[in-house]
JSON list of N, CA and C in Angstrom, two decimals:
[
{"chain": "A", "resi": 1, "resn": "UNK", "atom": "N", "xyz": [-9.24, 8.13, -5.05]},
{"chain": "A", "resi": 1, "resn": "UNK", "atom": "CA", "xyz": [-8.57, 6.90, -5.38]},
{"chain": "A", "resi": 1, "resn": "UNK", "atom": "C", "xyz": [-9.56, 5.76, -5.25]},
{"chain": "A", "resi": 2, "resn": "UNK", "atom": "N", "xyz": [-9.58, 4.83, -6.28]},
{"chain": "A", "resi": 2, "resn": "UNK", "atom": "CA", "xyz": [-10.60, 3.66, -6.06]},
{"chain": "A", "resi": 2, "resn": "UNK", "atom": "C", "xyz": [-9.57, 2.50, -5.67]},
{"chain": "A", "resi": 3, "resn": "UNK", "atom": "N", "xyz": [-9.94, 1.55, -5.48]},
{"chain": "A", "resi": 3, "resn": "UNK", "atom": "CA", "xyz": [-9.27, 0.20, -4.60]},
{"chain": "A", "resi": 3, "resn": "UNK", "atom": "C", "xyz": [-9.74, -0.72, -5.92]},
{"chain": "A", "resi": 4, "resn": "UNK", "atom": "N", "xyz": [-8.80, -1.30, -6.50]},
{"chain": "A", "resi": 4, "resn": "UNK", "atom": "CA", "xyz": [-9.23, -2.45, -7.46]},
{"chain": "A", "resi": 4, "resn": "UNK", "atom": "C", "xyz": [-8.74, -3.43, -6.99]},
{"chain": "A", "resi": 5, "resn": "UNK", "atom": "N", "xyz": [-9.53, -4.27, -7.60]},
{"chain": "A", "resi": 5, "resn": "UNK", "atom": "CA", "xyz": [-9.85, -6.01, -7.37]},
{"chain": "A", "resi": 5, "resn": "UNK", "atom": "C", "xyz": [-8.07, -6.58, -7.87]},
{"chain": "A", "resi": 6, "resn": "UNK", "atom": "N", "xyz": [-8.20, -8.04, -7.07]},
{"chain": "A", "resi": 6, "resn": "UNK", "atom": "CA", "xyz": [-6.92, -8.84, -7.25]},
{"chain": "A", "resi": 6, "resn": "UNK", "atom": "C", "xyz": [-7.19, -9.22, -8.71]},
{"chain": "A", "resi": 7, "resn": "UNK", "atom": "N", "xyz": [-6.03, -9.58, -9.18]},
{"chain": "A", "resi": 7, "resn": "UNK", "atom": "CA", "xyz": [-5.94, -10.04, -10.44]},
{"chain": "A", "resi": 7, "resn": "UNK", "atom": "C", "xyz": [-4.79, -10.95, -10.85]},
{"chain": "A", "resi": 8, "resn": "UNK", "atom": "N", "xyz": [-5.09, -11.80, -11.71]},
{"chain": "A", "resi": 8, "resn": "UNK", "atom": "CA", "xyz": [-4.03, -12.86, -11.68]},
{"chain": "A", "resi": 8, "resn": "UNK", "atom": "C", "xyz": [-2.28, -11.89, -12.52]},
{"chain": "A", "resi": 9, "resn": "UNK", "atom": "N", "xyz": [-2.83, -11.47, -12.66]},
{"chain": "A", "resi": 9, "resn": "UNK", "atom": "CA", "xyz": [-1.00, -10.92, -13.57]},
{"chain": "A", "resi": 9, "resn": "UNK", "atom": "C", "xyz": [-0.68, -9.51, -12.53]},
{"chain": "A", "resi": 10, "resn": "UNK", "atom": "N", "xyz": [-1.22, -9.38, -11.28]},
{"chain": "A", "resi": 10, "resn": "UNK", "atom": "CA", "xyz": [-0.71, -8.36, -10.60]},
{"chain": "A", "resi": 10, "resn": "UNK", "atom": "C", "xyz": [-0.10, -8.93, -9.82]},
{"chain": "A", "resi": 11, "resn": "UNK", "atom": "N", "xyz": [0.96, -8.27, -8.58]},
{"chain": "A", "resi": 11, "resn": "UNK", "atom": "CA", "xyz": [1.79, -8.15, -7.69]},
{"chain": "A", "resi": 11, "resn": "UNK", "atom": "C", "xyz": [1.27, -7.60, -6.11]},
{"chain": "A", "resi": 12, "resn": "UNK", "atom": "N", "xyz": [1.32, -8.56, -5.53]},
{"chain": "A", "resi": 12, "resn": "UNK", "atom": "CA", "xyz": [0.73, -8.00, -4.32]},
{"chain": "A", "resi": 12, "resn": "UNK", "atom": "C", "xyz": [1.64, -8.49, -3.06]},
{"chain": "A", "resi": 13, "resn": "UNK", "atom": "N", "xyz": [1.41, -7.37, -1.90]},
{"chain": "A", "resi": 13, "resn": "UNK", "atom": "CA", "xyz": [1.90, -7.92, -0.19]},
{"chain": "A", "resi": 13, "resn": "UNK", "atom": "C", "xyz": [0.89, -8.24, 0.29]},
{"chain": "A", "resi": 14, "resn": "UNK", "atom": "N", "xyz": [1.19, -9.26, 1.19]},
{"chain": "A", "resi": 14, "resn": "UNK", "atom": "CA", "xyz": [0.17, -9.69, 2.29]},
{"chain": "A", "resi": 14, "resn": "UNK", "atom": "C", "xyz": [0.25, -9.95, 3.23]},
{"chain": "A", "resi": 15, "resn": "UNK", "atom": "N", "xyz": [-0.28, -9.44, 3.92]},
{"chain": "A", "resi": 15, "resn": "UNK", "atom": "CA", "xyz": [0.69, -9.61, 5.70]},
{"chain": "A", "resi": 15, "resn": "UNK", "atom": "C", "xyz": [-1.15, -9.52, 6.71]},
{"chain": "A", "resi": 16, "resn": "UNK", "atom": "N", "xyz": [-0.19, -10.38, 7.97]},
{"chain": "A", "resi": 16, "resn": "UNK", "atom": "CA", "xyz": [-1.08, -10.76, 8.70]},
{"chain": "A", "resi": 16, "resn": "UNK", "atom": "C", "xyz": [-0.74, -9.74, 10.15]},
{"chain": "A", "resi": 17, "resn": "UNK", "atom": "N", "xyz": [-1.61, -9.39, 10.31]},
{"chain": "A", "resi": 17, "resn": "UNK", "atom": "CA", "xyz": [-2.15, -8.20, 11.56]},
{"chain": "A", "resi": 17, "resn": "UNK", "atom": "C", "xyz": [-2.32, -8.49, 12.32]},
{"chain": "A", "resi": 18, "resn": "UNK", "atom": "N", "xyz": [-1.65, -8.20, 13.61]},
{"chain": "A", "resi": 18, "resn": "UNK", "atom": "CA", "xyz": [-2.58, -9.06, 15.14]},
{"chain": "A", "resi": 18, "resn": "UNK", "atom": "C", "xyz": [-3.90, -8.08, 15.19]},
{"chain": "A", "resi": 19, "resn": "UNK", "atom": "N", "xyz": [-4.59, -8.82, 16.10]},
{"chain": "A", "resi": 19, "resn": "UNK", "atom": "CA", "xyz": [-5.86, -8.58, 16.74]},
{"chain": "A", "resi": 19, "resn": "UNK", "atom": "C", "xyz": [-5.90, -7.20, 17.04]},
{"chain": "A", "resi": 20, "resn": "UNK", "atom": "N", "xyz": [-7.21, -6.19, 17.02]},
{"chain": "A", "resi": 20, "resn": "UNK", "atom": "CA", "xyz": [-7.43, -4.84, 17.35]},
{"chain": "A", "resi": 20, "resn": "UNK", "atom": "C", "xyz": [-6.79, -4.87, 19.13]},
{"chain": "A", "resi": 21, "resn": "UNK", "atom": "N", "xyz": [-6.38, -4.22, 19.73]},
{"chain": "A", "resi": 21, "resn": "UNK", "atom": "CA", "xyz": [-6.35, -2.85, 19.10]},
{"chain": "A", "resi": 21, "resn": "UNK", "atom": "C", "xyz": [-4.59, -2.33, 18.41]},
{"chain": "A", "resi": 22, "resn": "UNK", "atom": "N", "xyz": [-3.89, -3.29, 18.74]},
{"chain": "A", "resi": 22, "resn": "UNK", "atom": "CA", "xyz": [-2.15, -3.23, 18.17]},
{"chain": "A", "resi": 22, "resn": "UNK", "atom": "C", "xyz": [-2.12, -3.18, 16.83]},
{"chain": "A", "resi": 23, "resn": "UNK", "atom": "N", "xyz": [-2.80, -4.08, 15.91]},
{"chain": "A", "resi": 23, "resn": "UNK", "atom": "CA", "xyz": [-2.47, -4.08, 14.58]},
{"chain": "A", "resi": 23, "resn": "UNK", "atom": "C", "xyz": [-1.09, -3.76, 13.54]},
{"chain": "A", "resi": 24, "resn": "UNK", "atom": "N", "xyz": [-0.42, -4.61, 15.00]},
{"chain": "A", "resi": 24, "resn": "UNK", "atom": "CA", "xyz": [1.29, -4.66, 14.19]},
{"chain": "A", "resi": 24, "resn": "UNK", "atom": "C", "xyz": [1.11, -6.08, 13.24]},
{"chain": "A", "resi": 25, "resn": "UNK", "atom": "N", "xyz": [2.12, -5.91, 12.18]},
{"chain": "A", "resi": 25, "resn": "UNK", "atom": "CA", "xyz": [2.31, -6.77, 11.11]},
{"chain": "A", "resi": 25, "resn": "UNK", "atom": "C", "xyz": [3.45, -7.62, 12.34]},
{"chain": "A", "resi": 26, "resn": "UNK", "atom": "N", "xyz": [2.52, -9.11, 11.65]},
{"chain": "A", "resi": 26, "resn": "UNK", "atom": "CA", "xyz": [3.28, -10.48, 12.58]},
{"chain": "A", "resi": 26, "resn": "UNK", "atom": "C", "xyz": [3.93, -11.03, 11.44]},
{"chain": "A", "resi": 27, "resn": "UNK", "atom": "N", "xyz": [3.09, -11.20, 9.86]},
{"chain": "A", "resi": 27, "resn": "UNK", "atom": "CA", "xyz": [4.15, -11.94, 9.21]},
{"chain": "A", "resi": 27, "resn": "UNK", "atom": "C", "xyz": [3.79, -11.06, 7.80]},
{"chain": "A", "resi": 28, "resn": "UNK", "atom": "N", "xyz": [4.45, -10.63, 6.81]},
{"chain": "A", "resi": 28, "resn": "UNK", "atom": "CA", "xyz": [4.98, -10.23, 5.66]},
{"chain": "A", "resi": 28, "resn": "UNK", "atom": "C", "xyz": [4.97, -11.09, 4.41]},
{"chain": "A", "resi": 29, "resn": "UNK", "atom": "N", "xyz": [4.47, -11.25, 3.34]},
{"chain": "A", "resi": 29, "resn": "UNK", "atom": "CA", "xyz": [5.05, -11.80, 2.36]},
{"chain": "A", "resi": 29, "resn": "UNK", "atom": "C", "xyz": [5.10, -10.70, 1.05]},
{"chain": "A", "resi": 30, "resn": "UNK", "atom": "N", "xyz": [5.71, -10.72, 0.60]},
{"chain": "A", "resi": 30, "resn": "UNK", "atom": "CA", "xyz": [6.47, -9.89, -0.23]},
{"chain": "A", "resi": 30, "resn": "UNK", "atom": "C", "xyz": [6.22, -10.41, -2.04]},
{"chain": "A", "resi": 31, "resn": "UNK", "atom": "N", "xyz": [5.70, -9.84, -2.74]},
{"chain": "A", "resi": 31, "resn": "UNK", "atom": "CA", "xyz": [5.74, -9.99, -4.44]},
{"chain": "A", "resi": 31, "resn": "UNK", "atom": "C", "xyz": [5.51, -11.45, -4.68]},
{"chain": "A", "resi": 32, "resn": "UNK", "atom": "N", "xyz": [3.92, -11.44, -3.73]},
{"chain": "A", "resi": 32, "resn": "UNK", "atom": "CA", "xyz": [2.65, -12.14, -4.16]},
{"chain": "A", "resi": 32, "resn": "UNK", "atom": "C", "xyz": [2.02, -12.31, -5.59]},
{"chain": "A", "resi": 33, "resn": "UNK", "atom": "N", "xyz": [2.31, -13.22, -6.35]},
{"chain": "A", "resi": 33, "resn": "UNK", "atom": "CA", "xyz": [1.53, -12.96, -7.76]},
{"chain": "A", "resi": 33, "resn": "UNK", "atom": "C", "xyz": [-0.17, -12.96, -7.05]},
{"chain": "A", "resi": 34, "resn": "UNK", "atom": "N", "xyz": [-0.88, -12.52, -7.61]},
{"chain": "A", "resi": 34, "resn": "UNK", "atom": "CA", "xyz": [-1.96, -12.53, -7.29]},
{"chain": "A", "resi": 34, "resn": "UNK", "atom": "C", "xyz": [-2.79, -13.48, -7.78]},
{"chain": "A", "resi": 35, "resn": "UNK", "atom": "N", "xyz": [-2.56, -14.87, -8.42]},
{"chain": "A", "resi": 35, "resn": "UNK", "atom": "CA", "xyz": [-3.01, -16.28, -8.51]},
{"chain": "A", "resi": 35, "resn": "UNK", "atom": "C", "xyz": [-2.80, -16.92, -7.13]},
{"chain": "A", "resi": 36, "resn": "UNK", "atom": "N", "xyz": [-2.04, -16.17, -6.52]},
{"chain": "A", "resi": 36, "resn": "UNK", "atom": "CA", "xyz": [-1.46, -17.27, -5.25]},
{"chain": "A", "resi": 36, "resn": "UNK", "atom": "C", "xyz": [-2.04, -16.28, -3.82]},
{"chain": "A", "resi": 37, "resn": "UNK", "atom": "N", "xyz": [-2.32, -14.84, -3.86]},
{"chain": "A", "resi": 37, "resn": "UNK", "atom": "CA", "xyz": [-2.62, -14.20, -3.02]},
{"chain": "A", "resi": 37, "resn": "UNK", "atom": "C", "xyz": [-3.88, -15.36, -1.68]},
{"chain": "A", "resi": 38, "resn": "UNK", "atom": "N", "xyz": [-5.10, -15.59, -2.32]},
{"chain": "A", "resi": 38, "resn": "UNK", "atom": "CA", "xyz": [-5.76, -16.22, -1.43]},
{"chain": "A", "resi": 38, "resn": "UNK", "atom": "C", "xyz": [-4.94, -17.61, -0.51]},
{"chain": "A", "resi": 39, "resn": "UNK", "atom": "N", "xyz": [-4.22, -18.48, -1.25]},
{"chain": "A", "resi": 39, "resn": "UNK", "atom": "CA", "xyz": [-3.18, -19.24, -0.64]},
{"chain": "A", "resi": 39, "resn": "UNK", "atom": "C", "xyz": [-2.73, -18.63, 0.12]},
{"chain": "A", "resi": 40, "resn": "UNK", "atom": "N", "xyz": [-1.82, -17.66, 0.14]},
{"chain": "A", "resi": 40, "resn": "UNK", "atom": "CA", "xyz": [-0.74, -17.46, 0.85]},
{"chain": "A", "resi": 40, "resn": "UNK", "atom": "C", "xyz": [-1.51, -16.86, 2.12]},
{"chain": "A", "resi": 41, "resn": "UNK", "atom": "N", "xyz": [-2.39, -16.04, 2.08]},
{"chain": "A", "resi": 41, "resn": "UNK", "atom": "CA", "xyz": [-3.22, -15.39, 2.53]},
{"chain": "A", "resi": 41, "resn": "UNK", "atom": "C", "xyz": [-3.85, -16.51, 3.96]},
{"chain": "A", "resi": 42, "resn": "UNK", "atom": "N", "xyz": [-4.48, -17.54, 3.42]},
{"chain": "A", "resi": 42, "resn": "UNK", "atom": "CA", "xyz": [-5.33, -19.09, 4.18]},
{"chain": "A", "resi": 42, "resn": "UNK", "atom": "C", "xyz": [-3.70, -19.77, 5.02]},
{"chain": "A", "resi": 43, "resn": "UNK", "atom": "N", "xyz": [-2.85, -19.55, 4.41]},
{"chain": "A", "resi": 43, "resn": "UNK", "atom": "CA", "xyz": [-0.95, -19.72, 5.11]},
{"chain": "A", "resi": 43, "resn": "UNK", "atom": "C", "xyz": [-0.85, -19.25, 6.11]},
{"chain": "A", "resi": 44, "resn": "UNK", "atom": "N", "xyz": [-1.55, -17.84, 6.22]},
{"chain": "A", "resi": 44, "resn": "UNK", "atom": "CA", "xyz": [-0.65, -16.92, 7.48]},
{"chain": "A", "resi": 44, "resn": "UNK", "atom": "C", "xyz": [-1.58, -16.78, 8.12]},
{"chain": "A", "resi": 45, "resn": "UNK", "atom": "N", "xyz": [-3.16, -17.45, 8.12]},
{"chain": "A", "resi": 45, "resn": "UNK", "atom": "CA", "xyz": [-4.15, -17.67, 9.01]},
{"chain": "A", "resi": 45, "resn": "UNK", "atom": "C", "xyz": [-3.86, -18.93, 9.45]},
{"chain": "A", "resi": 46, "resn": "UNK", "atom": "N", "xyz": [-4.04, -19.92, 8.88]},
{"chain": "A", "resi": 46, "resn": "UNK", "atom": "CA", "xyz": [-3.67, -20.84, 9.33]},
{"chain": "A", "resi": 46, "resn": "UNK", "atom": "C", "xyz": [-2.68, -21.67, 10.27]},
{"chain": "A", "resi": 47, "resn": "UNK", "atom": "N", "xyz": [-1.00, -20.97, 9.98]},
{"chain": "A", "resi": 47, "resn": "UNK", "atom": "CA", "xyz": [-0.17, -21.53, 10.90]},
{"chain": "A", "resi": 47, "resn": "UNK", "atom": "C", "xyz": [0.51, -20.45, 11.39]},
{"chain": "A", "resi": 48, "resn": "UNK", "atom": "N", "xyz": [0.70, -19.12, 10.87]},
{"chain": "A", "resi": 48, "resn": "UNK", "atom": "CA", "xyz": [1.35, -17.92, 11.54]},
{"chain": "A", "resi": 48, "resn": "UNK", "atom": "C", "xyz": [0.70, -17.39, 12.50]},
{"chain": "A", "resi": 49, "resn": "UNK", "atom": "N", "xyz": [-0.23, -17.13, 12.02]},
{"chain": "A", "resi": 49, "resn": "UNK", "atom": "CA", "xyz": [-1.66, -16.99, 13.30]},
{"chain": "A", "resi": 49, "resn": "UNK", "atom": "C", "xyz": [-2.11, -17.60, 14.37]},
{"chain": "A", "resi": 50, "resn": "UNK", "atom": "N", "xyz": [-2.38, -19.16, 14.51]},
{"chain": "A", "resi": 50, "resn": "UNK", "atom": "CA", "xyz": [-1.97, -19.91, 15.28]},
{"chain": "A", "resi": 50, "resn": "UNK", "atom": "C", "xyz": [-0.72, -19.95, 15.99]},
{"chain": "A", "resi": 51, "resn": "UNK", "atom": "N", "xyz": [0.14, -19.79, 15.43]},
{"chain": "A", "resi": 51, "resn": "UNK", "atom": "CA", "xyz": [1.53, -19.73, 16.00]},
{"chain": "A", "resi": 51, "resn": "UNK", "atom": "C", "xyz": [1.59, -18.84, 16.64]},
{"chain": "A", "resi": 52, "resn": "UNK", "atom": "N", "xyz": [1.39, -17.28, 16.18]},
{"chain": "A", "resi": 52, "resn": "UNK", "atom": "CA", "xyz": [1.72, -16.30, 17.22]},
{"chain": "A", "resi": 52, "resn": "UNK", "atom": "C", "xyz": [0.66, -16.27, 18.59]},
{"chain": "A", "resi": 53, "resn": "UNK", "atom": "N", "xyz": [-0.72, -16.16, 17.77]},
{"chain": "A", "resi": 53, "resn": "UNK", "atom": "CA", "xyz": [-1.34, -16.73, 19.17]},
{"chain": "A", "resi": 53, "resn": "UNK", "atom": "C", "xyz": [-1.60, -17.03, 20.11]},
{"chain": "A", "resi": 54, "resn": "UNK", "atom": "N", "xyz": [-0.74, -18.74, 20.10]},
{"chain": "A", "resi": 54, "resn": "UNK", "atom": "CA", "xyz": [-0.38, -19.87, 21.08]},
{"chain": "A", "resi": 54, "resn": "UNK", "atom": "C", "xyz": [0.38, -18.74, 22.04]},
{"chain": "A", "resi": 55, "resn": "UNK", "atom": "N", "xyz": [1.62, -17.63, 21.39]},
{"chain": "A", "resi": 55, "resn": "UNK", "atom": "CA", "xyz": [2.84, -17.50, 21.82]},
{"chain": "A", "resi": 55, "resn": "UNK", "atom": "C", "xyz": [1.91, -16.20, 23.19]},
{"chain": "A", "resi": 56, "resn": "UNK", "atom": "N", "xyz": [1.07, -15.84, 22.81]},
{"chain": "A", "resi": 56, "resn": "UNK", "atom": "CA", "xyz": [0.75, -14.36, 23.10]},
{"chain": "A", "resi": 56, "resn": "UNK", "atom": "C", "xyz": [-1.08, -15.03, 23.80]},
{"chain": "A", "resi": 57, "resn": "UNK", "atom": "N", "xyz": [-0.89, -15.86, 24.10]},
{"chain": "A", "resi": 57, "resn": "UNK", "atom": "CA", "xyz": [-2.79, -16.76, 24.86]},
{"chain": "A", "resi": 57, "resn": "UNK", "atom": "C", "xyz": [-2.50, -16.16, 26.10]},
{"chain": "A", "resi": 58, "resn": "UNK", "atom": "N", "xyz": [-1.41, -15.98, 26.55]},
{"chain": "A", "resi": 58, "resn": "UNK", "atom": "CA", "xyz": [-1.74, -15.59, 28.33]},
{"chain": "A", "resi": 58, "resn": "UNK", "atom": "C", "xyz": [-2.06, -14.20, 27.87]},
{"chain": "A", "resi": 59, "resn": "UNK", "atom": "N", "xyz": [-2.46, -13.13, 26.83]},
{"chain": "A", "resi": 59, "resn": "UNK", "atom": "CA", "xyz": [-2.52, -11.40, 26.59]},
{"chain": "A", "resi": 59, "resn": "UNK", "atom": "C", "xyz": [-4.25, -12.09, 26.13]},
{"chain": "A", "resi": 60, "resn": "UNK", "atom": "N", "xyz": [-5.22, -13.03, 25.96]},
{"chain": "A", "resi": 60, "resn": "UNK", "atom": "CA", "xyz": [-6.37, -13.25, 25.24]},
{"chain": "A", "resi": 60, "resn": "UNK", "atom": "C", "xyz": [-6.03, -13.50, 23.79]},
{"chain": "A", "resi": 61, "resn": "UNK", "atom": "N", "xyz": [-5.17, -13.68, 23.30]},
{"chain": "A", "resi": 61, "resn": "UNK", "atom": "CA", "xyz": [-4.59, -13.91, 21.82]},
{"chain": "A", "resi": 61, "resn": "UNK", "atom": "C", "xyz": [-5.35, -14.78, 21.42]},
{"chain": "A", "resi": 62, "resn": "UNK", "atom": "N", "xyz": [-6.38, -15.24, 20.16]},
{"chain": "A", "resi": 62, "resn": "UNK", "atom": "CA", "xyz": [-7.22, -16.05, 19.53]},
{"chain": "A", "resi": 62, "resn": "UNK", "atom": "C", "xyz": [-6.32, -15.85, 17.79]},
{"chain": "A", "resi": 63, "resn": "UNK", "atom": "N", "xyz": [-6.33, -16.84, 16.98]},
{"chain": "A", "resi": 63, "resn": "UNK", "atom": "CA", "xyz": [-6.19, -16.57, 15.87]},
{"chain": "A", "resi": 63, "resn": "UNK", "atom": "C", "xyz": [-7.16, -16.39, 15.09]},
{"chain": "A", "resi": 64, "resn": "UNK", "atom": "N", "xyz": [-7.91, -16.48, 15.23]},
{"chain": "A", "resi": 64, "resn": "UNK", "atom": "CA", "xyz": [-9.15, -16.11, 14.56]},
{"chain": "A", "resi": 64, "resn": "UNK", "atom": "C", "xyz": [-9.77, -14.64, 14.58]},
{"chain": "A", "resi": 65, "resn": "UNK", "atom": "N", "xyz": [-9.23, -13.89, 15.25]},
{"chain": "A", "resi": 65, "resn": "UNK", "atom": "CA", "xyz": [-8.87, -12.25, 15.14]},
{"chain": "A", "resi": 65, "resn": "UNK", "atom": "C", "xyz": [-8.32, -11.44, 14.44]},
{"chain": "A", "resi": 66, "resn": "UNK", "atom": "N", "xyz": [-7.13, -12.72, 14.24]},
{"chain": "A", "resi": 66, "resn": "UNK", "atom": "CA", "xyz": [-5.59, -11.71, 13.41]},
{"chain": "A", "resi": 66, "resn": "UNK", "atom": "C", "xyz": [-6.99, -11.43, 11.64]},
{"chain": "A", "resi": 67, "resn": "UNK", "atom": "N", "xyz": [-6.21, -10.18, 11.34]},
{"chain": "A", "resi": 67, "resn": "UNK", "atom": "CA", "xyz": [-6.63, -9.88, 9.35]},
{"chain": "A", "resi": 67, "resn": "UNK", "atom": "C", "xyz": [-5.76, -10.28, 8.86]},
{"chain": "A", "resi": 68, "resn": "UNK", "atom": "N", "xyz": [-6.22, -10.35, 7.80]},
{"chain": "A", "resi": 68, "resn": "UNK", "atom": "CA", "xyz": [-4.93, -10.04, 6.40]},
{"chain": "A", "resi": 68, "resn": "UNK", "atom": "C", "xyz": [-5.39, -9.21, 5.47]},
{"chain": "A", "resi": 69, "resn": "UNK", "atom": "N", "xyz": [-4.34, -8.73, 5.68]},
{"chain": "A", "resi": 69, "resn": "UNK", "atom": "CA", "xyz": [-4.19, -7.09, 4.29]},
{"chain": "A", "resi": 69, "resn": "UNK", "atom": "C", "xyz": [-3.41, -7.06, 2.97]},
{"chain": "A", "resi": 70, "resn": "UNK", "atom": "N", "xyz": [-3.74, -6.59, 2.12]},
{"chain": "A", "resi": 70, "resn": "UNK", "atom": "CA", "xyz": [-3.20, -7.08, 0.35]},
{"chain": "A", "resi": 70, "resn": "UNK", "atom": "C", "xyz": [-3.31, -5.63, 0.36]},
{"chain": "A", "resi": 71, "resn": "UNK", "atom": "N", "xyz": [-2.03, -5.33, -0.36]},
{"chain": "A", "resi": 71, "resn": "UNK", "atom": "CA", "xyz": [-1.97, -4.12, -1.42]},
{"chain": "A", "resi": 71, "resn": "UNK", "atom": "C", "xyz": [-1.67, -4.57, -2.72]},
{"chain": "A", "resi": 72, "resn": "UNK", "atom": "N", "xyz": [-1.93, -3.58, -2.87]},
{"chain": "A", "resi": 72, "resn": "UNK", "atom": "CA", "xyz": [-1.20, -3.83, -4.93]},
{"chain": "A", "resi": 72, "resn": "UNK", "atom": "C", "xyz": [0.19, -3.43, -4.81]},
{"chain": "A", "resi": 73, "resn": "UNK", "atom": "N", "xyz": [0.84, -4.12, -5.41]},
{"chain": "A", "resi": 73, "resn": "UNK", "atom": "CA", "xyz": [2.43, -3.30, -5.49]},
{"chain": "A", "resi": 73, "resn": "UNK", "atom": "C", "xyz": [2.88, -3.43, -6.56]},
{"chain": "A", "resi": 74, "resn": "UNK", "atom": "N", "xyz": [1.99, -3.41, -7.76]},
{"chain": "A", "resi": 74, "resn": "UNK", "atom": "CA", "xyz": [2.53, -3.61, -8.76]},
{"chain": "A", "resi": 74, "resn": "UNK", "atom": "C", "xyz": [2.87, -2.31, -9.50]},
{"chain": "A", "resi": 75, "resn": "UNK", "atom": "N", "xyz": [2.57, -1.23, -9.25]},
{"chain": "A", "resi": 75, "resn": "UNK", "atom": "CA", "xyz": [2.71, 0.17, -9.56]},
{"chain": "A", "resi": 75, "resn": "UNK", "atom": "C", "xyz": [3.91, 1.04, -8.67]},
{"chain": "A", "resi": 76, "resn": "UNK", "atom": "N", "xyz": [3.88, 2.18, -8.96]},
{"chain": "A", "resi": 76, "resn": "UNK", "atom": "CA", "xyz": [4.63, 2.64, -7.97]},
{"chain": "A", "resi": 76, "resn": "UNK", "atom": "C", "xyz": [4.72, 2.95, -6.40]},
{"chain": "A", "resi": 77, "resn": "UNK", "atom": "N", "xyz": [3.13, 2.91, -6.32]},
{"chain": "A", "resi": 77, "resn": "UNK", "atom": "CA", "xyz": [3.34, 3.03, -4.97]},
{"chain": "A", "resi": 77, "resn": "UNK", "atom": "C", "xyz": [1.80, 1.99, -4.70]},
{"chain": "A", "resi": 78, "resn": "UNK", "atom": "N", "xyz": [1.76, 1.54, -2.92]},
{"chain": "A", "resi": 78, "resn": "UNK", "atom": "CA", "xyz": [1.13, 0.62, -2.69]},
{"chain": "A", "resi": 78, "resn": "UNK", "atom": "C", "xyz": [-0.11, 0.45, -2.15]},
{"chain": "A", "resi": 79, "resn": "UNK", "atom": "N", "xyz": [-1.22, -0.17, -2.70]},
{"chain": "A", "resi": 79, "resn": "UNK", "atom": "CA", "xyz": [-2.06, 0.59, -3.17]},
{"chain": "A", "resi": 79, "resn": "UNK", "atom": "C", "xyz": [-3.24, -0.54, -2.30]},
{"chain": "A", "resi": 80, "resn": "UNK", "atom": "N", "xyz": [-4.25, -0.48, -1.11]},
{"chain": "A", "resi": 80, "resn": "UNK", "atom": "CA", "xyz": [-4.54, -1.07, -0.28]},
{"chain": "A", "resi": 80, "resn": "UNK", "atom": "C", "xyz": [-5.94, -2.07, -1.17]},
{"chain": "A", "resi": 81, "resn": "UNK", "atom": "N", "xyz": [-6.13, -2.99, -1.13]},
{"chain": "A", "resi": 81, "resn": "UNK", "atom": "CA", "xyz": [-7.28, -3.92, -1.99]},
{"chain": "A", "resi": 81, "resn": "UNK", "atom": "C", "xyz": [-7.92, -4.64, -0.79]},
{"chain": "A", "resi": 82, "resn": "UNK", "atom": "N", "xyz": [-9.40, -4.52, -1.29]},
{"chain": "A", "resi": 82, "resn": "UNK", "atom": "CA", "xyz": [-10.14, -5.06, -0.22]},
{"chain": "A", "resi": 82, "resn": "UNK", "atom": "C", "xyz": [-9.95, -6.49, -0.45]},
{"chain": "A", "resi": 83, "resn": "UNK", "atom": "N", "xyz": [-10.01, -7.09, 0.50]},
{"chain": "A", "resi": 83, "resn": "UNK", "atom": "CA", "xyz": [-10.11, -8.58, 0.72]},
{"chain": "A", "resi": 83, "resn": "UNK", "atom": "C", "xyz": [-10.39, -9.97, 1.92]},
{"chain": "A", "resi": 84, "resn": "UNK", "atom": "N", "xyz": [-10.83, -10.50, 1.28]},
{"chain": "A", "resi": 84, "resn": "UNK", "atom": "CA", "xyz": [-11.32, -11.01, 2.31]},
{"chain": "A", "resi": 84, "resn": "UNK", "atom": "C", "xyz": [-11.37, -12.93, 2.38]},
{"chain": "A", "resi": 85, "resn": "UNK", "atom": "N", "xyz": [-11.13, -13.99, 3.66]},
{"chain": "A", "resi": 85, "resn": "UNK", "atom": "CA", "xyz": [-11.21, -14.99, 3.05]},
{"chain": "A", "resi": 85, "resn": "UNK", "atom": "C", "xyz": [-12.50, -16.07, 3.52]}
]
C-alpha cells in the first residue's frame, strides 16, 4: 500500500494525539475537505492542544508534543497520509 499526498477534492480525518507514550485521540474532526486539512490541523495545535495540556501540566503535559494524524477517507476504507505542519 502506498500513502498519497493531500489533495484539494479529497476527504480527510484529523485528529490530534496526546504526547508518546498514550497516543489517545484528544480531538477528532471528521470529513475534512482537504483545502482546509492544514487549517484545521494549526486549530487543534493551537487551542485543543493547549487546552488539554494546561488540563493534564501537573502529568508534564507540553502542547507542543501532541501530533496530528490525517487519513484519507475518501474511499472505502481509511487510509493513513503523511503529514506534517
Amino acid at each position: 500500500m502506498s500513502l498519497t499526498a493531500i489533495t484539494p477534492e479529497g476527504t480527510y480525518e484529523v485528529r490530534l494525539i496526546e504526547p508518546t507514550p498514550f497516543n489517545y485521540s484528544v480531538a477528532v474532526r471528521h470529513q475534512v475537505p482537504g483545502s482546509e486539512v492544514a487549517a484545521v490541523a494549526r486549530e487543534l495545535m493551537d487551542k485543543d492542544a493547549v487546552e488539554h495540556a494546561a488540563q493534564w501540566a501537573d502529568f508534564g503535559y507540553v502542547a507542543s508534543a501532541y501530533q496530528v494524524k490525517v487519513s484519507d477517507v475518501t474511499g472505502q476504507w481509511a487510509v493513513p497520509v503523511p503529514f506534517q505542519l
